[in-house]
PDB file of C-alpha atoms in Angstrom:
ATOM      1  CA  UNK A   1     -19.364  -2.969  -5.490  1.00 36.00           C
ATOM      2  CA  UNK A   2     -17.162  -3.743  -2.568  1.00 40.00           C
ATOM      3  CA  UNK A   3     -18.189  -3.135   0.809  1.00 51.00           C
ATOM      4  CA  UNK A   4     -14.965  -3.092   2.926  1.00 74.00           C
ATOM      5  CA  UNK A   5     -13.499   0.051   1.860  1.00 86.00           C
ATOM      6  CA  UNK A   6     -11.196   1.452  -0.983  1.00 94.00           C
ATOM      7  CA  UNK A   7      -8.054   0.637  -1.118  1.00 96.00           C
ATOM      8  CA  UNK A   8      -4.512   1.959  -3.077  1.00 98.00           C
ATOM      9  CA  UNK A   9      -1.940   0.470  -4.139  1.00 98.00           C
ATOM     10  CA  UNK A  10       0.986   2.131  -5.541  1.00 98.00           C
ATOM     11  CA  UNK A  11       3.660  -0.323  -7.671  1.00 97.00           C
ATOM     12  CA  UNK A  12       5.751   0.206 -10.678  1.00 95.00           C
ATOM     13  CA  UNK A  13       5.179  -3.502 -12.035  1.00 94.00           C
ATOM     14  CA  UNK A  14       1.737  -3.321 -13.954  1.00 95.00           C
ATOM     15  CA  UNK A  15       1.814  -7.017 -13.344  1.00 94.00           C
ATOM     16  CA  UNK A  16       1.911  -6.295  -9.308  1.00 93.00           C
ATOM     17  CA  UNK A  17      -1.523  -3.913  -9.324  1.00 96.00           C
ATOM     18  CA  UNK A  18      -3.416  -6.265 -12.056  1.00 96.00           C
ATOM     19  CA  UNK A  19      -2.542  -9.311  -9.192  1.00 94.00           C
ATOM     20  CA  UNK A  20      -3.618  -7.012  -5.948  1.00 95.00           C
ATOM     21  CA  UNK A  21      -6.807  -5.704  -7.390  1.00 96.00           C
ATOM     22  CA  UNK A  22      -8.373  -8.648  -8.280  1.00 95.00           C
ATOM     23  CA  UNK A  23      -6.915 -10.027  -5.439  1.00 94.00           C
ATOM     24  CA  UNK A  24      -8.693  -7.528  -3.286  1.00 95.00           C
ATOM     25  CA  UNK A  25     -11.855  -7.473  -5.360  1.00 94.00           C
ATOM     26  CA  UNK A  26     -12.246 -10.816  -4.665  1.00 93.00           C
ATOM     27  CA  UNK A  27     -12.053 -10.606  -0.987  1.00 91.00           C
ATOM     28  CA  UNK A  28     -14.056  -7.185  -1.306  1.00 90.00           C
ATOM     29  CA  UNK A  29     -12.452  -4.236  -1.638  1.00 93.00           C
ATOM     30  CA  UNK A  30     -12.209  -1.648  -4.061  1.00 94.00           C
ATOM     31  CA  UNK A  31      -8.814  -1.398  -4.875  1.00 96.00           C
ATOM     32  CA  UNK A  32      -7.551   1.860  -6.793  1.00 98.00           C
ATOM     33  CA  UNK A  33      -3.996   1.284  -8.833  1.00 98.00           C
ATOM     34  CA  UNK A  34      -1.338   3.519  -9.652  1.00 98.00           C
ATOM     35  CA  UNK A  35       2.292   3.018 -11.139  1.00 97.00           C
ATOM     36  CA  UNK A  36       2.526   6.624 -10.577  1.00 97.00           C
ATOM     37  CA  UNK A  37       3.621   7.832  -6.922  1.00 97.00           C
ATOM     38  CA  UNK A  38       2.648  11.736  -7.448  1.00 97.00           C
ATOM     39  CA  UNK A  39      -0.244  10.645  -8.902  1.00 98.00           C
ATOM     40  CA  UNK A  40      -0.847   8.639  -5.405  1.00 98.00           C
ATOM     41  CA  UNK A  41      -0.021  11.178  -3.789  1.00 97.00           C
ATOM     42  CA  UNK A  42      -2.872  13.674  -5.152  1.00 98.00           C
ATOM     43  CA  UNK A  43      -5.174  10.590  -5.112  1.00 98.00           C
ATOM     44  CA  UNK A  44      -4.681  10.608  -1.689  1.00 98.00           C
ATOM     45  CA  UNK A  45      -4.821  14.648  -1.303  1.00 97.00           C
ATOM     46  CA  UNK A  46      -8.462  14.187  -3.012  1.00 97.00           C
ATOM     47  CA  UNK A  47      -9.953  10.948  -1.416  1.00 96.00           C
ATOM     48  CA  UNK A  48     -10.008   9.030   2.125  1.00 94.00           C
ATOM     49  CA  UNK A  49      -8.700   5.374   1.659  1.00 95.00           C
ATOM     50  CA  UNK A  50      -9.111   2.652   3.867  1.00 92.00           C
ATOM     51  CA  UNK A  51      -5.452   1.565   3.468  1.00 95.00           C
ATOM     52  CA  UNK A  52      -2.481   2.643   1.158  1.00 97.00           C
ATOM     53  CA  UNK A  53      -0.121  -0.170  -0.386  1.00 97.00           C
ATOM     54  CA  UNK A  54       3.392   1.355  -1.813  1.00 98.00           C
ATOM     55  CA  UNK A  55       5.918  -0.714  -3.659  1.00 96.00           C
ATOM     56  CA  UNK A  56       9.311   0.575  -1.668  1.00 95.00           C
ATOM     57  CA  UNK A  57      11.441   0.571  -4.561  1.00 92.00           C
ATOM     58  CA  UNK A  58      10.432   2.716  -7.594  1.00 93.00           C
ATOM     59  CA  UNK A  59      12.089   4.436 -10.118  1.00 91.00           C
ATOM     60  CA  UNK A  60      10.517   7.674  -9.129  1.00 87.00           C
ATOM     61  CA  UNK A  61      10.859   7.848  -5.565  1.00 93.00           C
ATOM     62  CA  UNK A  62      11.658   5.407  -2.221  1.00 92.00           C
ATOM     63  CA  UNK A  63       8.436   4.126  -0.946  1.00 96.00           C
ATOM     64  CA  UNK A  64       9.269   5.125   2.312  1.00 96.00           C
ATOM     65  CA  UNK A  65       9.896   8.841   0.678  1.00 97.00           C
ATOM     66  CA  UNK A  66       6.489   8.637  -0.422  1.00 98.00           C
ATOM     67  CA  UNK A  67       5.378   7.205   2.410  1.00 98.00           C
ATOM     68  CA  UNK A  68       6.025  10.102   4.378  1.00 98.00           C
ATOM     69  CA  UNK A  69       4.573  12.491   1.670  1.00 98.00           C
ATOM     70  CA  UNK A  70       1.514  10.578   2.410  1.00 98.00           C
ATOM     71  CA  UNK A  71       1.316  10.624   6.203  1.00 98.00           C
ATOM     72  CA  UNK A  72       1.851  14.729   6.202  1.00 97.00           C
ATOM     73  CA  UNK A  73      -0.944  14.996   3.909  1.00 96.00           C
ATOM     74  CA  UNK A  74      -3.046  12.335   5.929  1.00 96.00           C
ATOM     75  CA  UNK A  75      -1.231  11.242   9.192  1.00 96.00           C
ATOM     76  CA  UNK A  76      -4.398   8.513  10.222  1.00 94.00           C
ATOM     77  CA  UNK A  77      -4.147   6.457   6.732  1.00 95.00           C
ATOM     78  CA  UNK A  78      -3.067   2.820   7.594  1.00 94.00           C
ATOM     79  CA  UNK A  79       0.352   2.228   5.155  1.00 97.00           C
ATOM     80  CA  UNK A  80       1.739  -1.157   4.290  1.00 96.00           C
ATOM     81  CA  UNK A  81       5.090  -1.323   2.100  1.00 96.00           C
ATOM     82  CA  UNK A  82       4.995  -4.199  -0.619  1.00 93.00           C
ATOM     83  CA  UNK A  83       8.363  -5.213  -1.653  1.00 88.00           C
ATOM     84  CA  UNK A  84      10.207  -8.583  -2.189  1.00 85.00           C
ATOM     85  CA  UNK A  85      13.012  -6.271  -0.608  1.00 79.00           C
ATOM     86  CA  UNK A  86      11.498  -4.951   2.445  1.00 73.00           C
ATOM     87  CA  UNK A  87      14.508  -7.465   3.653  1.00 79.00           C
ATOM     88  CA  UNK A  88      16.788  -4.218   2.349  1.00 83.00           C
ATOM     89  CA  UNK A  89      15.402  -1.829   4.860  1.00 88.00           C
ATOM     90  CA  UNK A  90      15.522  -2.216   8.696  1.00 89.00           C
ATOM     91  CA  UNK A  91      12.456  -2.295  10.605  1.00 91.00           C
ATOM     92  CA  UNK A  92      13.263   1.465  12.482  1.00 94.00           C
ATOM     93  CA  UNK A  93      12.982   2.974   8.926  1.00 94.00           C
ATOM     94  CA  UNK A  94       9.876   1.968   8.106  1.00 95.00           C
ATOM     95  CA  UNK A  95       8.432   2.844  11.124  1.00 95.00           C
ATOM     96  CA  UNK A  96      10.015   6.297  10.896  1.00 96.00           C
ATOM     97  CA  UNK A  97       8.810   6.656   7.716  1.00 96.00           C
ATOM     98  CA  UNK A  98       5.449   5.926   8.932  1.00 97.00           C
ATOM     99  CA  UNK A  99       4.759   2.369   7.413  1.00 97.00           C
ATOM    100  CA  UNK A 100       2.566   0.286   9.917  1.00 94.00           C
ATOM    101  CA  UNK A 101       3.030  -3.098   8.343  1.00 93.00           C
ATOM    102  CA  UNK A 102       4.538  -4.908   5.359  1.00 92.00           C
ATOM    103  CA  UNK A 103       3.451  -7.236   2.780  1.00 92.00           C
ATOM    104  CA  UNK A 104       5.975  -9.688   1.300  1.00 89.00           C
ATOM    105  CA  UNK A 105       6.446 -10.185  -2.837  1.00 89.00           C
ATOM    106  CA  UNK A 106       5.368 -12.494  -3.567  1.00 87.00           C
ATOM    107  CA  UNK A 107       2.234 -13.007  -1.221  1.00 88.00           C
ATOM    108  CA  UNK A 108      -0.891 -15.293  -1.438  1.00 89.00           C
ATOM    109  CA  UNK A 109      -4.365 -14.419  -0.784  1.00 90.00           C
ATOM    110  CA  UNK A 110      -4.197 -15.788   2.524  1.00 92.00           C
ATOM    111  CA  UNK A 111      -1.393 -13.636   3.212  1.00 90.00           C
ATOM    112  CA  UNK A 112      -2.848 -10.412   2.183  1.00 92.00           C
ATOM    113  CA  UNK A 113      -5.848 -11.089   3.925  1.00 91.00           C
ATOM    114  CA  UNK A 114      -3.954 -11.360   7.277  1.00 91.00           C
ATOM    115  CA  UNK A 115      -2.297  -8.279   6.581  1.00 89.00           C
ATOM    116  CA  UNK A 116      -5.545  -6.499   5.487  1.00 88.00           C
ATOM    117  CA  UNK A 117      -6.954  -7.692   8.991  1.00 88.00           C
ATOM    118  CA  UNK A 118      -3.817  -6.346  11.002  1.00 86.00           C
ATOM    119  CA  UNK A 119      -4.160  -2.905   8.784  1.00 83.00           C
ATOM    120  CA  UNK A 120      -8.006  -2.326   9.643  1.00 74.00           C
ATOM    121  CA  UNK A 121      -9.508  -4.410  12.114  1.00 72.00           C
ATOM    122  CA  UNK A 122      -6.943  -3.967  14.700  1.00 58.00           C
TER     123      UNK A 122
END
């Protein structure tokens, strides 16, 4: 059971949340999956998570729409976009939107590790 705190992360590409939760399993979280965002979006309603990971493009919704559905519902949560397109959006919108950091497709362990530390040790 991991110790460091549950995690979500929120992707369209099944391929994307089967390489981030063993990714974070290994380094010791538990890391809860959804392609779904309004699914996220009640997981969140119904359980604290350490940090939230959303794809920003989906066919649903605009991570940083979602995004802010998640921050009204729980304006503390720590929220990292993870997109090989963050490129697409300019830094001012994803702060408005209330993301504190991003996560670049592709990314290594070390690389989500340094982001993890950012997100919840800072």
């Amino acid at each position: 059971m991991a110790e460091k705190g549950i995690i979500l992360v929120v992707d369209n590409e099944s391929d994307q949340l089967d390489m981030m939760k063993e990714i974070l399993g290994r380094i010791g979280f538990d890391a809860k999956t959804t392609d779904n965002p309004q699914q996220a979006l009640e997981m969140v309603e119904k359980q604290a998570f350490s940090l939230v990971i959303i794809d920003l493009i989906m066919p649903e919704i605009d991570g940083t729409e979602l995004c802010e559905q998640i921050k009204r519902v729980r304006p503390a949560v720590s929220v990292y976009a993870f997109s090989g397109h963050a490129h697409l959006y300019s830094p001012e919108r994803l702060e408005r939107a209330g993301f504190d950091g991003t996560i670049n497709k592709p990314a290594t362990m070390e690389e989500i590790k340094a982001a993890l530390s950012r997100a919840m040790y800072a």
